[in-house]
Amino acid sequence: MDIEQRIKELEEEIKRTQYNKATEKHILRLKARIAYLKKELEERRKKQKSQRGGKGIKKSGDAMVSLIGPPSVGKSLLFNKLTNAKSDVAEYAFTTLEVYPGILKHKGAEIQLLDMPGLIEGASLGRGKGREILGIARNSDLILILLDVFTVELLDMILKELYNFGIRINQKPPRISIKRKDRGGINIASTVPLSMEEESIAAIVREFGYINADILIKEDINAERLMDFLAGNRAYVPALLVVNKIDLIDDETLEEIEKILGLWNPVFISAKEELGLDKLKDEIFRAAQLIRIYLKPQSGKIDYDAPLILKKGATIEDICRALHRDFVKKFRYAMVWGKSVKFPGQHVGLEHKVEDEDIVRLVIRR
Ligand SMILES: Nc1nc2c(ncn2[C@@H]2O[C@H](COP(=O)(O)OP(=O)(O)OP(=O)(O)O)[C@@H](O)[C@H]2O)c(=O)[nH]1
Ligand SMILES: [Mg+2]
């Protein structure tokens, strides 16, 4: 029997089974089985695809940001306002049919923005170029989810399609590791108290084909994140929610939308009237986890217009590597002014983590 058929059957079995204390474990196992089969299915698809030689989009710049949203919410108009590129804008749905790149320059960074075709229900199963769109979103540094004031309720659909495609937004990867062994069954160790029963954890791990293994858990895991970890093909991508066309509604309606989306901290804009675009650029920079480092040369002034753009968490070593291939080897120490140090001009080593707008002077052996 083929995998898809088997998944359907298992899903139906879950639907048929009444959820209670007695069936809880059985249902969990069925869910783990489904997650495992979906992973298998995904791997097969990928193999077929690479044989066909799927075309992708080339990353460039300091970060790649995908514009994801339903048709006609204004993705292309926003893209045109933010970048040097020009994408077609029209009233009808499905104006944009291909992925289209442009560059947004902000705070010294070059951010690659991708205009995309609209995302529709069933995209994760391949409707409307869905797999191509989601495949690119997966590899982005940031997913910009764009809705307009009339389509706020489509957020759930977008989230579902991202989720079904294995994209986990605004989540950190599960802190688990697993090692196969030859004998001894499934051993579970944890560094924090666990809400899940060990028996359930072991049952799920077994569904993924492990017979003997040591598993180390460093967070209070739930079944979903455990399966995500075991499936192993999830992408953890930050996301930013943006709501467009605020020029078309009154303040009251805007407040209602704010209430509905409250937890998301959305950015409200009008691409047409160019409202909120400066704030949006700042938010893109922040959400893409970029930082600016100003280099202080031996002599001469700091060029505040030309920061070095790095990712949050970057170290002095990353700065050295970005500048010259010999700098790590010849590194003596660095002096830092800014948020990452206790006092101005503090001496630090290669492993020191820098922060946004730090000033750094590298002292290198000759
Ligand atoms: N009033 C108003 N209209 C807007 C705004 N942004 C976009 N529009 C209009 O909305 C329509 C759709 O805009 P597009 O940029 O083509 O939308 P899209 O999301 O790229 O659409 P697809 O490519 O079909 O998915 C056009 O008629 C735009 O002029 C806005 O902020 N305010
Ligand atoms: Mg478009």
Short mmCIF file of C-alpha atoms and ligand atoms in Angstrom, two decimals:
data_model
loop_
_atom_site.label_atom_id
_atom_site.label_comp_id
_atom_site.label_asym_id
_atom_site.label_seq_id
_atom_site.Cartn_x
_atom_site.Cartn_y
_atom_site.Cartn_z
CA MET A 1 0.00 0.00 0.00
CA ASP A 2 1.33 3.43 -0.72
CA ILE A 3 2.34 5.85 2.01
CA GLU A 4 -0.31 8.47 1.30
CA GLN A 5 -3.04 5.86 1.58
CA ARG A 6 -1.61 4.63 4.87
CA ILE A 7 -1.50 8.18 6.27
CA LYS A 8 -5.16 8.68 5.34
CA GLU A 9 -6.12 5.46 7.10
CA LEU A 10 -4.28 6.43 10.24
CA GLU A 11 -5.88 9.86 10.21
CA GLU A 12 -9.27 8.25 9.90
CA GLU A 13 -8.51 5.89 12.74
CA ILE A 14 -7.70 8.90 14.94
CA LYS A 15 -10.99 10.53 13.96
CA ARG A 16 -12.90 7.34 14.80
CA THR A 17 -11.20 6.85 18.16
CA GLN A 18 -12.75 8.56 21.12
CA TYR A 19 -10.23 10.60 23.05
CA ASN A 20 -9.97 9.60 26.70
CA LYS A 21 -7.42 8.49 29.25
CA ALA A 22 -7.50 4.92 27.96
CA THR A 23 -6.96 5.80 24.29
CA GLU A 24 -4.63 8.75 24.82
CA LYS A 25 -1.45 6.75 24.37
CA HIS A 26 -2.77 4.89 21.37
CA ILE A 27 -3.66 8.18 19.66
CA LEU A 28 -0.25 9.60 20.42
CA ARG A 29 1.35 6.58 18.78
CA LEU A 30 -0.86 6.96 15.72
CA LYS A 31 0.17 10.61 15.48
CA ALA A 32 3.83 9.69 15.74
CA ARG A 33 3.35 7.07 13.02
CA ILE A 34 1.76 9.68 10.76
CA ALA A 35 4.60 12.14 11.42
CA TYR A 36 7.09 9.42 10.55
CA LEU A 37 5.32 8.45 7.32
CA LYS A 38 5.05 12.09 6.28
CA LYS A 39 8.78 12.44 6.76
CA GLU A 40 9.34 9.40 4.53
CA LEU A 41 6.99 10.84 1.92
CA GLU A 42 8.81 14.17 2.02
CA GLU A 43 12.17 12.49 1.52
CA ARG A 44 10.87 10.60 -1.51
CA ARG A 45 9.46 13.77 -3.03
CA LYS A 46 12.75 15.55 -2.49
CA LYS A 47 14.64 12.79 -4.25
CA GLN A 48 12.30 12.96 -7.22
CA LYS A 49 12.58 16.71 -7.28
CA SER A 50 16.37 16.81 -7.24
CA GLN A 51 16.31 14.34 -10.11
CA ARG A 52 14.14 16.76 -12.01
CA GLY A 53 16.50 19.57 -11.01
CA GLY A 54 14.13 22.01 -9.35
CA LYS A 55 15.05 25.62 -9.95
CA GLY A 56 15.64 27.80 -6.94
CA ILE A 57 16.45 31.36 -6.23
CA LYS A 58 19.97 32.44 -5.40
CA LYS A 59 20.59 34.03 -2.05
CA SER A 60 22.33 37.36 -2.11
CA GLY A 61 22.90 40.25 0.28
CA ASP A 62 22.94 40.17 4.07
CA ALA A 63 19.58 38.43 4.51
CA MET A 64 16.81 36.93 2.37
CA VAL A 65 13.21 37.88 3.18
CA SER A 66 10.16 36.18 1.60
CA LEU A 67 6.89 38.03 1.12
CA ILE A 68 4.18 35.52 1.94
CA GLY A 69 0.49 36.34 1.81
CA PRO A 70 -2.84 35.71 0.09
CA PRO A 71 -3.40 37.10 -3.44
CA SER A 72 -4.02 40.84 -3.90
CA VAL A 73 -3.01 42.01 -0.42
CA GLY A 74 -0.39 44.31 -1.94
CA LYS A 75 2.79 42.24 -1.86
CA SER A 76 4.04 43.57 -5.18
CA LEU A 77 3.21 47.20 -4.46
CA LEU A 78 5.02 46.96 -1.12
CA PHE A 79 7.94 45.21 -2.82
CA ASN A 80 8.15 48.06 -5.35
CA LYS A 81 8.13 50.67 -2.58
CA LEU A 82 10.86 48.94 -0.59
CA THR A 83 13.25 47.83 -3.31
CA ASN A 84 14.99 49.04 -6.44
CA ALA A 85 13.05 46.47 -8.49
CA LYS A 86 9.70 46.65 -10.22
CA SER A 87 7.03 43.97 -10.03
CA ASP A 88 3.61 44.10 -11.68
CA VAL A 89 0.75 45.43 -9.57
CA ALA A 90 -2.92 44.92 -10.47
CA GLU A 91 -6.37 44.66 -8.96
CA TYR A 92 -6.93 41.05 -9.96
CA ALA A 93 -5.62 38.04 -8.03
CA PHE A 94 -2.54 36.11 -9.22
CA THR A 95 -0.83 39.04 -10.85
CA THR A 96 2.53 37.75 -9.72
CA LEU A 97 3.24 34.30 -11.13
CA GLU A 98 6.95 33.93 -10.48
CA VAL A 99 9.29 34.57 -7.58
CA TYR A 100 10.92 37.90 -8.13
CA PRO A 101 13.97 39.32 -6.25
CA GLY A 102 14.83 42.90 -5.32
CA ILE A 103 17.18 44.65 -2.90
CA LEU A 104 16.11 46.75 0.08
CA LYS A 105 18.89 48.98 1.39
CA HIS A 106 18.50 49.88 5.04
CA LYS A 107 20.89 50.83 7.84
CA GLY A 108 23.82 49.89 5.65
CA ALA A 109 22.46 46.40 4.94
CA GLU A 110 21.43 44.94 1.62
CA ILE A 111 18.37 42.83 2.23
CA GLN A 112 17.12 40.62 -0.55
CA LEU A 113 13.35 40.79 -0.74
CA LEU A 114 11.40 38.19 -2.71
CA ASP A 115 8.05 39.05 -4.23
CA MET A 116 5.99 35.89 -4.50
CA PRO A 117 2.77 34.63 -6.03
CA GLY A 118 -0.15 34.65 -3.58
CA LEU A 119 -0.38 31.73 -1.18
CA ILE A 120 -3.68 29.84 -1.19
CA GLU A 121 -5.25 27.06 0.81
CA GLY A 122 -3.66 23.74 -0.13
CA ALA A 123 -0.34 25.37 -1.03
CA SER A 124 1.60 22.87 1.06
CA LEU A 125 0.10 20.13 -1.09
CA GLY A 126 1.17 21.92 -4.24
CA ARG A 127 -1.75 24.15 -5.18
CA GLY A 128 -0.90 27.37 -7.00
CA LYS A 129 2.88 26.89 -7.05
CA GLY A 130 2.59 26.42 -3.31
CA ARG A 131 5.49 24.06 -2.93
CA GLU A 132 7.81 26.37 -4.81
CA ILE A 133 6.78 29.37 -2.70
CA LEU A 134 7.01 27.49 0.58
CA GLY A 135 10.30 25.90 -0.44
CA ILE A 136 11.81 29.35 -0.77
CA ALA A 137 10.20 30.59 2.44
CA ARG A 138 11.82 27.66 4.22
CA ASN A 139 15.26 28.84 3.21
CA SER A 140 14.68 32.49 4.07
CA ASP A 141 16.17 34.38 6.98
CA LEU A 142 12.79 35.96 7.60
CA ILE A 143 9.23 35.35 6.44
CA LEU A 144 7.24 38.55 6.08
CA ILE A 145 3.58 37.54 6.31
CA LEU A 146 1.53 40.20 4.56
CA LEU A 147 -2.23 40.51 4.97
CA ASP A 148 -4.48 43.42 4.19
CA VAL A 149 -7.17 44.87 6.44
CA PHE A 150 -9.81 42.78 4.68
CA THR A 151 -8.06 39.43 4.90
CA VAL A 152 -6.96 39.29 8.52
CA GLU A 153 -8.89 36.05 9.00
CA LEU A 154 -6.68 34.36 6.41
CA LEU A 155 -3.78 34.39 8.88
CA ASP A 156 -4.77 30.94 10.16
CA MET A 157 -4.71 29.52 6.64
CA ILE A 158 -1.24 30.95 5.99
CA LEU A 159 0.04 29.62 9.32
CA LYS A 160 -1.43 26.20 8.57
CA GLU A 161 0.22 25.99 5.15
CA LEU A 162 3.59 27.02 6.60
CA TYR A 163 3.17 24.48 9.38
CA ASN A 164 2.18 21.64 7.07
CA PHE A 165 5.21 22.33 4.98
CA GLY A 166 7.46 21.81 8.00
CA ILE A 167 8.16 25.48 8.65
CA ARG A 168 8.13 26.49 12.31
CA ILE A 169 7.98 30.23 12.74
CA ASN A 170 9.34 32.16 15.70
CA GLN A 171 10.39 28.93 17.43
CA LYS A 172 13.80 27.72 18.48
CA PRO A 173 14.78 24.18 17.42
CA PRO A 174 13.97 21.60 20.13
CA ARG A 175 16.86 21.10 22.52
CA ILE A 176 17.19 17.34 22.21
CA SER A 177 19.85 14.98 21.04
CA ILE A 178 19.65 11.28 20.26
CA LYS A 179 22.23 8.57 19.71
CA ARG A 180 21.54 5.14 18.31
CA LYS A 181 23.06 2.19 20.16
CA ASP A 182 23.34 -1.56 19.72
CA ARG A 183 21.47 -2.57 22.85
CA GLY A 184 19.80 -1.37 26.03
CA GLY A 185 16.47 -0.10 24.73
CA ILE A 186 15.42 3.56 24.85
CA ASN A 187 17.10 5.57 27.62
CA ILE A 188 15.79 9.00 28.44
CA ALA A 189 17.80 11.61 30.34
CA SER A 190 16.78 15.19 30.92
CA THR A 191 18.28 18.36 32.36
CA VAL A 192 14.86 19.80 33.30
CA PRO A 193 11.69 18.30 34.83
CA LEU A 194 9.48 16.85 32.08
CA SER A 195 5.70 17.11 31.82
CA MET A 196 5.52 14.21 29.37
CA GLU A 197 5.65 10.68 30.70
CA GLU A 198 8.82 8.78 29.81
CA GLU A 199 6.68 5.96 28.47
CA SER A 200 5.04 8.27 25.93
CA ILE A 201 8.37 9.73 24.89
CA ALA A 202 9.80 6.24 24.36
CA ALA A 203 6.72 5.16 22.37
CA ILE A 204 7.12 8.09 19.98
CA VAL A 205 10.85 7.53 19.63
CA ARG A 206 10.16 3.89 18.74
CA GLU A 207 7.63 4.90 16.08
CA PHE A 208 10.48 6.70 14.35
CA GLY A 209 12.39 3.46 14.06
CA TYR A 210 14.68 3.60 17.06
CA ILE A 211 15.04 0.38 19.05
CA ASN A 212 18.09 1.21 21.16
CA ALA A 213 19.05 4.82 21.77
CA ASP A 214 20.14 7.40 24.34
CA ILE A 215 18.04 10.50 24.21
CA LEU A 216 18.97 13.69 26.08
CA ILE A 217 16.23 16.29 26.56
CA LYS A 218 17.05 19.85 27.62
CA GLU A 219 13.61 21.47 27.57
CA ASP A 220 10.15 20.59 28.83
CA ILE A 221 9.25 18.99 25.52
CA ASN A 222 5.75 18.30 24.20
CA ALA A 223 4.77 15.55 21.76
CA GLU A 224 4.62 17.90 18.80
CA ARG A 225 8.13 19.28 19.26
CA LEU A 226 9.47 15.80 19.96
CA MET A 227 8.06 14.61 16.63
CA ASP A 228 9.45 17.71 14.93
CA PHE A 229 12.85 16.82 16.27
CA LEU A 230 12.61 13.17 15.21
CA ALA A 231 11.33 14.05 11.74
CA GLY A 232 14.44 16.21 11.48
CA ASN A 233 13.40 18.19 8.42
CA ARG A 234 11.80 21.20 10.05
CA ALA A 235 12.93 24.73 9.23
CA TYR A 236 12.95 27.24 12.09
CA VAL A 237 12.40 30.67 10.57
CA PRO A 238 11.56 34.00 12.20
CA ALA A 239 8.39 35.71 10.94
CA LEU A 240 7.03 39.23 10.97
CA LEU A 241 3.34 40.02 10.53
CA VAL A 242 2.42 43.08 8.47
CA VAL A 243 -1.08 44.41 7.72
CA ASN A 244 -1.49 46.56 4.60
CA LYS A 245 -4.09 49.02 3.21
CA ILE A 246 -4.79 50.86 6.46
CA ASP A 247 -5.69 53.87 4.28
CA LEU A 248 -8.98 52.10 3.50
CA ILE A 249 -10.39 51.80 7.04
CA ASP A 250 -11.25 54.07 9.97
CA ASP A 251 -9.55 54.11 13.37
CA GLU A 252 -12.22 51.98 15.00
CA THR A 253 -11.80 49.13 12.55
CA LEU A 254 -8.05 49.38 12.94
CA GLU A 255 -8.41 49.02 16.70
CA GLU A 256 -10.53 45.90 16.22
CA ILE A 257 -7.87 44.36 14.02
CA GLU A 258 -5.22 45.30 16.57
CA LYS A 259 -7.21 43.42 19.19
CA ILE A 260 -7.53 40.29 17.03
CA LEU A 261 -3.84 40.20 16.17
CA GLY A 262 -2.58 41.65 19.47
CA LEU A 263 -0.08 38.94 20.37
CA TRP A 264 1.55 39.15 16.98
CA ASN A 265 2.66 42.74 17.34
CA PRO A 266 1.91 43.41 13.68
CA VAL A 267 3.23 46.38 11.73
CA PHE A 268 0.40 48.38 10.14
CA ILE A 269 1.14 50.03 6.81
CA SER A 270 -0.28 51.48 3.66
CA ALA A 271 1.96 50.66 0.73
CA LYS A 272 -0.09 52.99 -1.43
CA GLU A 273 0.07 56.01 0.88
CA GLU A 274 3.54 55.05 2.15
CA LEU A 275 2.44 54.93 5.78
CA GLY A 276 4.51 52.95 8.30
CA LEU A 277 7.20 52.01 5.81
CA ASP A 278 10.12 53.41 7.84
CA LYS A 279 9.01 51.50 10.90
CA LEU A 280 8.58 48.40 8.72
CA LYS A 281 12.15 48.66 7.41
CA ASP A 282 13.45 48.87 10.98
CA GLU A 283 11.38 45.86 11.94
CA ILE A 284 12.62 43.84 8.98
CA PHE A 285 16.20 44.62 9.97
CA ARG A 286 15.53 43.60 13.57
CA ALA A 287 13.47 40.48 12.79
CA ALA A 288 16.04 39.26 10.25
CA GLN A 289 18.40 39.38 13.25
CA LEU A 290 20.92 41.67 11.66
CA ILE A 291 23.38 43.81 13.58
CA ARG A 292 25.68 46.70 12.57
CA ILE A 293 29.30 46.83 13.61
CA TYR A 294 31.30 50.01 13.12
CA LEU A 295 34.97 49.42 12.56
CA LYS A 296 37.45 51.80 14.13
CA PRO A 297 40.56 51.98 12.00
CA GLN A 298 44.08 52.49 13.43
CA SER A 299 43.98 56.01 12.16
CA GLY A 300 41.21 58.01 10.59
CA LYS A 301 37.51 58.21 11.36
CA ILE A 302 34.82 55.58 11.75
CA ASP A 303 32.66 55.36 8.64
CA TYR A 304 29.16 55.30 10.13
CA ASP A 305 27.63 54.92 6.67
CA ALA A 306 29.37 51.64 6.00
CA PRO A 307 28.83 49.28 8.92
CA LEU A 308 29.77 45.66 8.75
CA ILE A 309 26.48 43.71 8.73
CA LEU A 310 26.43 40.49 10.71
CA LYS A 311 23.88 38.13 12.27
CA LYS A 312 22.87 38.37 15.90
CA GLY A 313 25.18 36.24 18.02
CA ALA A 314 28.22 37.04 15.87
CA THR A 315 31.63 37.11 17.56
CA ILE A 316 34.88 38.99 17.11
CA GLU A 317 36.06 35.92 15.23
CA ASP A 318 33.24 36.36 12.71
CA ILE A 319 34.34 39.97 12.21
CA CYS A 320 37.93 38.86 11.60
CA ARG A 321 36.77 36.29 9.05
CA ALA A 322 34.59 38.81 7.28
CA LEU A 323 37.52 41.18 6.84
CA HIS A 324 40.55 39.13 5.94
CA ARG A 325 41.44 35.46 5.84
CA ASP A 326 44.60 35.97 7.94
CA PHE A 327 43.01 38.01 10.70
CA VAL A 328 42.02 35.10 12.93
CA LYS A 329 45.54 33.70 12.84
CA LYS A 330 47.17 37.07 13.50
CA PHE A 331 44.62 38.30 16.02
CA ARG A 332 45.98 39.81 19.27
CA TYR A 333 42.91 41.38 20.86
CA ALA A 334 40.01 43.68 20.07
CA MET A 335 38.76 46.85 21.73
CA VAL A 336 35.00 47.31 21.92
CA TRP A 337 32.75 50.26 22.68
CA GLY A 338 29.00 49.67 23.02
CA LYS A 339 26.31 47.42 24.43
CA SER A 340 28.31 44.21 24.56
CA VAL A 341 30.95 45.45 27.00
CA LYS A 342 31.02 46.71 30.58
CA PHE A 343 33.23 49.73 29.92
CA PRO A 344 34.26 51.67 26.82
CA GLY A 345 37.27 50.33 25.00
CA GLN A 346 37.25 47.02 26.85
CA HIS A 347 39.74 44.44 25.57
CA VAL A 348 38.14 41.20 24.40
CA GLY A 349 39.08 37.93 22.68
CA LEU A 350 37.88 36.10 19.58
CA GLU A 351 34.93 34.44 21.29
CA HIS A 352 33.37 37.72 22.51
CA LYS A 353 29.82 38.25 21.22
CA VAL A 354 29.17 41.68 19.75
CA GLU A 355 25.88 43.59 19.67
CA ASP A 356 24.11 46.00 17.34
CA GLU A 357 26.03 49.26 16.86
CA ASP A 358 29.14 48.17 18.74
CA ILE A 359 32.33 49.93 17.70
CA VAL A 360 35.20 47.50 17.25
CA ARG A 361 38.91 47.99 16.77
CA LEU A 362 40.92 44.89 15.88
CA VAL A 363 44.54 44.71 16.96
CA ILE A 364 46.36 42.38 14.62
CA ARG A 365 49.97 41.13 14.63
CA ARG A 366 51.95 42.31 11.66
N1 LIG B 1 -5.79 51.38 -1.11
C1 LIG B 1 -4.71 50.62 -1.17
N2 LIG B 1 -4.56 49.77 -2.19
C2 LIG B 1 -3.46 49.01 -2.24
C3 LIG B 1 -2.45 49.09 -1.23
N3 LIG B 1 -1.48 48.21 -1.53
C4 LIG B 1 -1.86 47.61 -2.68
N4 LIG B 1 -3.04 48.08 -3.11
C5 LIG B 1 -3.80 47.67 -4.32
O1 LIG B 1 -4.16 46.32 -4.19
C6 LIG B 1 -4.15 45.66 -5.46
C7 LIG B 1 -3.26 44.44 -5.41
O2 LIG B 1 -1.91 44.85 -5.24
P1 LIG B 1 -0.72 43.91 -5.66
O3 LIG B 1 0.53 44.59 -5.16
O4 LIG B 1 -0.78 43.54 -7.08
O5 LIG B 1 -1.06 42.65 -4.75
P2 LIG B 1 -0.27 41.25 -4.65
O6 LIG B 1 -0.38 40.83 -3.23
O7 LIG B 1 1.08 41.37 -5.23
O8 LIG B 1 -1.20 40.31 -5.55
P3 LIG B 1 -0.82 38.95 -6.35
O9 LIG B 1 0.46 39.15 -7.05
O10 LIG B 1 -1.96 38.75 -7.26
O11 LIG B 1 -0.75 37.89 -5.29
C8 LIG B 1 -3.67 46.72 -6.46
O12 LIG B 1 -4.79 47.28 -7.07
C9 LIG B 1 -2.96 47.73 -5.59
O13 LIG B 1 -2.95 49.02 -6.14
C10 LIG B 1 -2.64 50.03 -0.15
O14 LIG B 1 -1.83 50.17 0.77
N5 LIG B 1 -3.79 50.74 -0.17
MG MG B 2 1.95 40.44 -6.80
#
